[in-house]
C-alpha positions as MATLAB code, in Angstrom:
seq = 'MLNRTLQVYIFFRMLKMTFYFILAISILIMLIDVSELSNRLSRSQDYSLALAFQISAMRLPFILQVAFPLFILSATMATLMQLNKKNELVIARSVGVSAWQFLAPIWVFAFLAGCFIILVVNPAATYGFSVASEIENRMRGRSTDYWTAF';
ca = [
      61.276  -30.178   -0.456;
      63.280  -30.830    2.708;
      61.858  -27.729    4.329;
      58.263  -28.820    3.598;
      58.898  -32.282    5.068;
      60.400  -30.744    8.206;
      57.433  -28.404    8.621;
      54.917  -31.248    8.297;
      56.962  -33.268   10.801;
      56.971  -30.417   13.337;
      53.248  -29.769   12.756;
      52.323  -33.374   13.550;
      54.657  -33.471   16.565;
      52.844  -30.382   17.847;
      49.455  -31.992   17.166;
      50.454  -35.135   19.069;
      51.818  -33.184   22.021;
      48.687  -31.009   22.213;
      46.528  -34.123   22.158;
      48.496  -35.597   25.061;
      48.136  -32.421   27.123;
      44.402  -32.163   26.445;
      43.888  -35.834   27.291;
      45.821  -35.640   30.563;
      44.158  -32.442   31.748;
      40.714  -33.696   30.652;
      41.052  -36.789   32.807;
      42.127  -34.679   35.763;
      39.272  -32.201   35.249;
      36.723  -35.009   34.924;
      37.849  -36.608   38.186;
      37.705  -33.328   40.083;
      34.361  -32.327   38.560;
      32.755  -35.724   39.247;
      33.970  -35.527   42.827;
      32.481  -32.050   43.232;
      29.198  -33.077   41.599;
      29.012  -36.137   43.849;
      29.444  -33.888   46.845;
      26.662  -31.540   45.716;
      24.145  -34.007   44.288;
      24.576  -37.139   46.414;
      21.504  -36.316   48.503;
      19.236  -36.368   45.450;
      17.148  -39.479   44.864;
      17.987  -39.600   41.140;
      21.729  -39.381   41.684;
      24.033  -42.009   40.213;
      27.720  -42.030   39.430;
      26.970  -42.552   35.729;
      24.828  -39.390   35.733;
      27.627  -37.461   37.429;
      30.039  -38.584   34.690;
      27.526  -37.549   32.008;
      27.044  -34.101   33.516;
      30.792  -33.687   33.889;
      31.340  -34.767   30.266;
      28.849  -32.124   29.134;
      30.663  -29.439   31.131;
      34.164  -30.543   30.057;
      34.366  -28.590   26.746;
      33.391  -25.386   28.561;
      36.224  -25.827   31.038;
      38.733  -26.902   28.378;
      38.123  -23.878   26.167;
      39.202  -21.652   29.035;
      42.424  -23.632   29.465;
      43.149  -23.919   25.737;
      45.876  -21.203   25.592;
      47.688  -23.065   28.365;
      47.556  -26.271   26.300;
      49.042  -24.589   23.255;
      51.773  -22.899   25.277;
      52.689  -26.100   27.139;
      52.582  -28.235   24.001;
      54.764  -25.737   22.128;
      57.370  -25.701   24.876;
      57.325  -29.494   25.199;
      57.584  -29.996   21.425;
      60.512  -27.609   21.074;
      62.229  -29.158   24.093;
      61.870  -32.650   22.597;
      63.168  -31.485   19.222;
      66.100  -29.799   20.950;
      66.810  -32.830   23.150;
      67.118  -35.060   20.089;
      69.266  -32.405   18.344;
      66.733  -32.105   15.521;
      66.681  -28.318   15.788;
      70.484  -28.191   15.712;
      70.555  -30.346   12.584;
      67.865  -28.224   10.936;
      69.836  -25.052   11.682;
      73.061  -26.611   10.344;
      71.306  -27.509    7.073;
      70.296  -23.880    6.694;
      66.707  -23.874    7.916;
      65.823  -20.582    9.560;
      64.283  -20.485   13.007;
      61.288  -18.754   11.432;
      60.835  -21.706    9.115;
      60.620  -24.313   11.852;
      58.420  -22.064   14.004;
      55.952  -21.486   11.151;
      54.173  -24.871   11.569;
      53.644  -24.094   15.241;
      52.039  -20.762   14.361;
      49.867  -22.415   11.728;
      48.829  -25.100   14.207;
      47.959  -22.505   16.867;
      45.895  -20.531   14.351;
      44.017  -23.610   13.085;
      43.438  -24.876   16.619;
      42.103  -21.462   17.646;
      39.702  -21.470   14.688;
      38.572  -24.981   15.666;
      37.965  -23.870   19.254;
      35.956  -20.830   18.147;
      33.910  -22.551   15.441;
      33.343  -26.030   16.896;
      34.175  -26.301   20.582;
      32.636  -22.997   21.727;
      29.081  -23.746   20.439;
      29.292  -27.321   21.745;
      30.572  -26.091   25.104;
      27.793  -23.534   25.432;
      25.096  -26.073   24.633;
      26.592  -28.766   26.868;
      27.030  -26.405   29.793;
      23.430  -25.176   29.557;
      22.068  -28.743   29.423;
      24.279  -29.803   32.336;
      23.150  -26.804   34.398;
      19.520  -27.599   33.652;
      19.935  -31.230   34.738;
      21.784  -30.199   37.890;
      19.145  -27.602   38.794;
      16.342  -30.100   38.192;
      18.052  -32.607   40.491;
      18.450  -29.963   43.188;
      14.783  -29.039   42.913;
      15.397  -25.520   41.653;
      13.461  -23.870   38.878;
      15.192  -24.028   35.505;
      13.183  -21.194   33.985;
      15.044  -17.902   34.289;
      11.962  -15.698   34.671;
      10.271  -17.811   37.334;
      13.452  -17.970   39.405;
      12.994  -14.351   40.539;
];
């Protein structure tokens, strides 16, 4: 019973830390992408800052799925460092919990997060990136049809 409670605790600590990393990097990516879009599309008559944020929001999942392994690695290190700083890992080891037992929730979280990225984020990212590219090309005056572009 104690082991199960500890594993759920570590799992939710990992979930919270991953959320914080994704949120922080997403804000940074959005700011950089909006700045770049503003630089490229500011000469267009239909340009507005709200449109740049919409295009950037559509492209964000595509960029995040590339950086996802970095999020998991960073969140794992930060979670284990926090647990170690508060001596929670030392206490768990002194009670008799194996290192494999407190690393198991992290592995389960990484597996479930990877499945979520593959099954949910990847299709959404592909669709959002294609729509964002079409809007950007239309604003630049380029043809959006692949076969008429050549």
